[in-house]
Coordinates of C-alpha atoms in Angstrom, one line a residue:
X1 CA 0.0 0.0 0.0
X2 CA 1.1 3.5 -0.7
X3 CA 2.1 5.9 2.1
X4 CA -0.9 8.2 1.4
X5 CA -3.4 5.3 1.6
X6 CA -1.9 4.1 4.9
X7 CA -2.2 7.6 6.3
X8 CA -5.8 7.8 5.3
X9 CA -6.6 4.5 7.0
X10 CA -4.8 5.6 10.1
X11 CA -6.5 9.0 10.2
X12 CA -9.9 7.5 9.7
X13 CA -9.2 4.9 12.5
X14 CA -8.1 7.7 14.9
X15 CA -11.2 9.8 14.1
X16 CA -13.5 6.8 14.8
X17 CA -11.7 6.0 18.0
X18 CA -11.9 9.6 19.3
X19 CA -15.7 9.4 19.2
X20 CA -15.8 6.8 22.0
X21 CA -12.5 7.8 23.7
X22 CA -13.2 11.5 23.8
X23 CA -12.4 13.5 27.0
X24 CA -15.2 13.4 29.5
X25 CA -17.3 16.6 29.5
X26 CA -16.2 19.3 31.9
X27 CA -17.6 18.5 35.4
X28 CA -18.7 15.0 34.4
X29 CA -15.6 12.8 34.9
X30 CA -17.3 9.6 35.9
X31 CA -18.0 7.3 32.9
X32 CA -21.1 5.3 33.9
X33 CA -21.5 3.4 30.7
X34 CA -20.1 3.1 27.2
X35 CA -20.6 1.0 24.1
X36 CA -19.1 1.2 20.7
X37 CA -20.9 -2.0 19.4
X38 CA -17.7 -3.5 18.0
X39 CA -19.0 -7.1 18.2
X40 CA -21.0 -9.6 16.2
X41 CA -24.1 -11.7 16.9
X42 CA -23.4 -15.3 17.6
X43 CA -26.6 -16.2 15.8
X44 CA -27.7 -13.7 13.2
X45 CA -31.2 -15.0 13.3
X46 CA -31.6 -14.0 16.9
X47 CA -31.6 -10.6 18.7
X48 CA -28.3 -10.4 20.6
X49 CA -27.2 -6.8 21.1
X50 CA -25.0 -7.8 24.0
X51 CA -23.5 -5.6 26.8
X52 CA -26.7 -6.0 28.9
X53 CA -29.0 -4.2 26.3
X54 CA -32.6 -5.4 26.5
X55 CA -35.4 -5.0 23.9
X56 CA -39.2 -5.3 23.8
X57 CA -39.3 -7.5 20.6
X58 CA -40.7 -10.5 22.5
X59 CA -43.5 -8.6 24.2
X60 CA -44.3 -6.2 21.4
X61 CA -43.3 -7.7 18.1
X62 CA -44.1 -11.4 18.5
X63 CA -40.4 -12.1 18.9
X64 CA -39.5 -10.8 15.5
X65 CA -35.9 -9.4 15.4
X66 CA -35.8 -5.6 15.5
X67 CA -32.3 -4.9 16.8
X68 CA -29.2 -5.7 14.8
X69 CA -25.5 -5.4 15.1
X70 CA -24.2 -4.2 11.8
X71 CA -20.9 -2.7 10.7
X72 CA -19.8 -1.9 14.3
X73 CA -23.1 -0.1 15.1
X74 CA -26.6 -0.7 16.3
X75 CA -29.4 -0.8 13.7
X76 CA -33.0 -0.6 15.0
X77 CA -36.0 -1.3 12.8
X78 CA -39.6 -1.6 13.9
X79 CA -41.2 -4.9 12.7
X80 CA -44.4 -4.8 10.7
X81 CA -46.1 -7.0 13.3
X82 CA -45.1 -4.7 16.2
X83 CA -47.9 -3.0 18.2
X84 CA -45.5 -0.5 19.9
X85 CA -42.3 1.3 18.9
X86 CA -38.9 -0.4 19.5
X87 CA -37.5 0.0 22.9
X88 CA -33.8 -0.9 23.4
X89 CA -33.0 -0.6 27.1
X90 CA -29.9 -0.2 29.3
X91 CA -30.1 0.0 33.1
X92 CA -27.8 2.7 34.5
X93 CA -28.5 4.9 37.5
X94 CA -27.8 8.7 37.5
X95 CA -29.2 12.0 38.5
X96 CA -27.4 14.7 36.6
X97 CA -25.6 13.3 33.6
X98 CA -24.2 13.8 30.1
X99 CA -25.3 11.3 27.5
X100 CA -23.4 11.1 24.2
X101 CA -23.9 9.0 21.0
X102 CA -23.9 9.1 17.3
X103 CA -27.1 8.6 15.3
X104 CA -28.3 8.3 11.7
X105 CA -31.9 8.8 10.5
X106 CA -33.6 8.4 7.1
X107 CA -36.6 10.5 5.9
X108 CA -39.5 10.0 8.2
X109 CA -37.4 8.3 11.0
X110 CA -37.1 9.4 14.6
X111 CA -35.0 8.6 17.7
X112 CA -36.0 9.1 21.3
X113 CA -33.7 8.9 24.3
X114 CA -36.2 7.9 26.9
X115 CA -35.0 8.3 30.4
X116 CA -36.9 6.2 33.0
X117 CA -37.2 5.0 36.6
X118 CA -39.0 1.7 36.8
X119 CA -39.5 2.3 40.5
X120 CA -41.4 5.5 40.1
X121 CA -45.1 4.7 40.8
X122 CA -46.6 8.0 39.7
X123 CA -46.0 7.5 36.0
X124 CA -46.7 4.9 33.3
X125 CA -43.8 2.5 32.7
X126 CA -41.3 4.6 34.5
X127 CA -41.3 7.5 32.0
X128 CA -39.4 10.5 33.3
X129 CA -38.2 12.7 30.4
X130 CA -37.1 12.4 26.8
X131 CA -35.6 14.2 23.9
X132 CA -36.9 12.9 20.5
X133 CA -35.1 13.8 17.3
X134 CA -36.5 14.0 13.8
X135 CA -34.7 15.5 10.8
X136 CA -36.8 18.6 11.0
X137 CA -37.3 19.1 14.8
X138 CA -36.3 18.2 18.3
X139 CA -38.9 17.7 21.0
X140 CA -37.9 17.7 24.7
X141 CA -40.6 16.3 27.0
X142 CA -41.1 16.2 30.8
X143 CA -43.0 13.0 30.9
X144 CA -43.2 12.7 34.7
X145 CA -45.3 15.8 35.2
X146 CA -46.8 15.6 31.7
X147 CA -48.3 13.0 29.4
X148 CA -47.1 9.9 31.4
X149 CA -48.4 11.0 34.8
X150 CA -50.9 8.3 35.5
X151 CA -54.0 10.4 36.1
X152 CA -53.3 12.6 33.1
X153 CA -52.7 9.6 30.9
X154 CA -55.9 7.9 32.0
X155 CA -58.0 11.1 31.3
X156 CA -56.2 11.3 27.9
X157 CA -57.1 7.7 27.0
X158 CA -60.7 8.3 28.0
X159 CA -60.7 11.6 26.0
X160 CA -61.6 13.5 29.2
X161 CA -58.8 15.9 29.4
X162 CA -59.6 19.1 31.4
X163 CA -58.5 22.6 30.4
X164 CA -56.0 22.4 33.3
X165 CA -54.6 19.1 31.8
X166 CA -54.2 20.7 28.4
X167 CA -52.4 23.6 29.9
X168 CA -50.1 21.2 31.9
X169 CA -49.3 19.1 28.8
X170 CA -48.5 22.2 26.7
X171 CA -46.1 23.4 29.5
X172 CA -44.4 20.0 29.8
X173 CA -42.8 19.8 26.4
X174 CA -41.1 22.1 23.9
X175 CA -40.2 21.9 20.2
X176 CA -37.3 23.3 18.3
X177 CA -36.7 23.3 14.6
X178 CA -33.9 21.3 13.0
X179 CA -32.5 20.9 9.5
X180 CA -30.5 17.6 9.7
X181 CA -29.2 15.8 6.7
X182 CA -30.7 12.3 6.2
X183 CA -28.7 9.1 6.1
X184 CA -25.5 10.6 7.5
X185 CA -24.0 10.2 11.0
X186 CA -24.6 13.0 13.5
X187 CA -23.3 13.5 17.0
X188 CA -25.7 14.0 19.9
X189 CA -25.1 15.3 23.5
X190 CA -27.8 15.4 26.1
X191 CA -26.9 17.3 29.2
X192 CA -29.2 17.1 32.3
X193 CA -28.4 19.4 35.2
X194 CA -31.2 19.8 37.8
X195 CA -34.5 20.5 36.1
X196 CA -32.9 21.5 32.8
X197 CA -32.2 19.4 29.7
X198 CA -29.9 20.8 27.0
X199 CA -29.5 19.1 23.7
X200 CA -26.6 19.6 21.2
X201 CA -26.3 18.1 17.7
X202 CA -23.1 18.1 15.7
X203 CA -21.5 20.3 18.4
X204 CA -24.1 23.0 18.4
X205 CA -26.8 23.6 21.1
X206 CA -30.2 23.1 19.5
X207 CA -32.6 23.2 22.4
X208 CA -32.9 23.6 26.2
X209 CA -36.0 23.0 28.4
X210 CA -36.5 23.5 32.1
X211 CA -39.3 21.6 33.8
X212 CA -39.8 20.0 37.3
X213 CA -39.9 16.3 36.3
X214 CA -36.4 16.5 34.6
X215 CA -35.0 16.9 38.1
X216 CA -36.2 13.4 39.2
X217 CA -33.5 12.3 41.6
X218 CA -32.7 8.9 40.3
X219 CA -33.0 7.9 36.7
X220 CA -32.4 4.2 36.4
X221 CA -32.8 3.4 32.7
X222 CA -32.3 4.7 29.2
X223 CA -34.4 3.5 26.3
X224 CA -33.5 4.0 22.6
X225 CA -37.0 4.6 21.3
X226 CA -37.6 4.0 17.6
X227 CA -40.9 4.2 15.6
X228 CA -39.4 3.3 12.2
X229 CA -35.6 3.0 11.7
X230 CA -32.5 4.4 13.3
X231 CA -28.8 3.8 13.6
X232 CA -26.9 4.3 16.9
X233 CA -23.3 4.1 17.8
X234 CA -20.7 5.2 20.4
X235 CA -23.0 5.5 23.4
X236 CA -21.5 7.1 26.5
X237 CA -23.1 8.2 29.8
X238 CA -21.2 10.3 32.3
X239 CA -22.0 11.3 35.8
X240 CA -20.7 14.3 37.7
X241 CA -17.2 14.3 39.1
X242 CA -17.2 13.7 42.8
X243 CA -16.5 17.4 43.7
X244 CA -19.4 18.5 41.4
X245 CA -21.7 15.9 42.8
X246 CA -21.0 16.9 46.3
X247 CA -21.9 20.5 45.6
X248 CA -25.4 19.6 44.4

């Protein structure tokens, strides 16, 4: 191989490595979880994401495979028989945190990073808060005080929302316009500090939202929530450095 081609390969390898080996964000020096998906499925016919990831394919998609390890990344595709979006879960406990990953979406696709506490009895299925990304917009939702609060959810299902409920729902989420290119990799950073969630894509802040439920003291699970297709890679979760945590 020529020297130039060797240099290109080395530079590309270093760039990819930097995505998962990047310096921790300032004030968040404790890496709680990371996954670069550099592995293969032992049985390609079965769902085997590894590294303690779980899925809802058995309960929601009749066991049809919806989560795939491909080309060193995670590919998620909702099955035609599924009665719910795909949920790919990782149990990790945190309060304030920085969550990083890369993602890729096609036209009409979306990706939610659902943050949950399965021990929280006041909400449906542990839902606490979530950013959801589409190519043309970002939504940040406080699910704990909004649409997943049990009493509000039951009235919504019964189509009996009160004016106060509608006001609460409107105040519990916010949308921000985006113009993302389809079918290319983007970087994502979600920063949760107290009751504020800030989202940056490709190194630029694209939205921030403050709401009481975001400050839920112990988040215990993240879910990669997909309603069509999405690619995810280089997931990292950081907690505050000890000094920063002590000051909270």
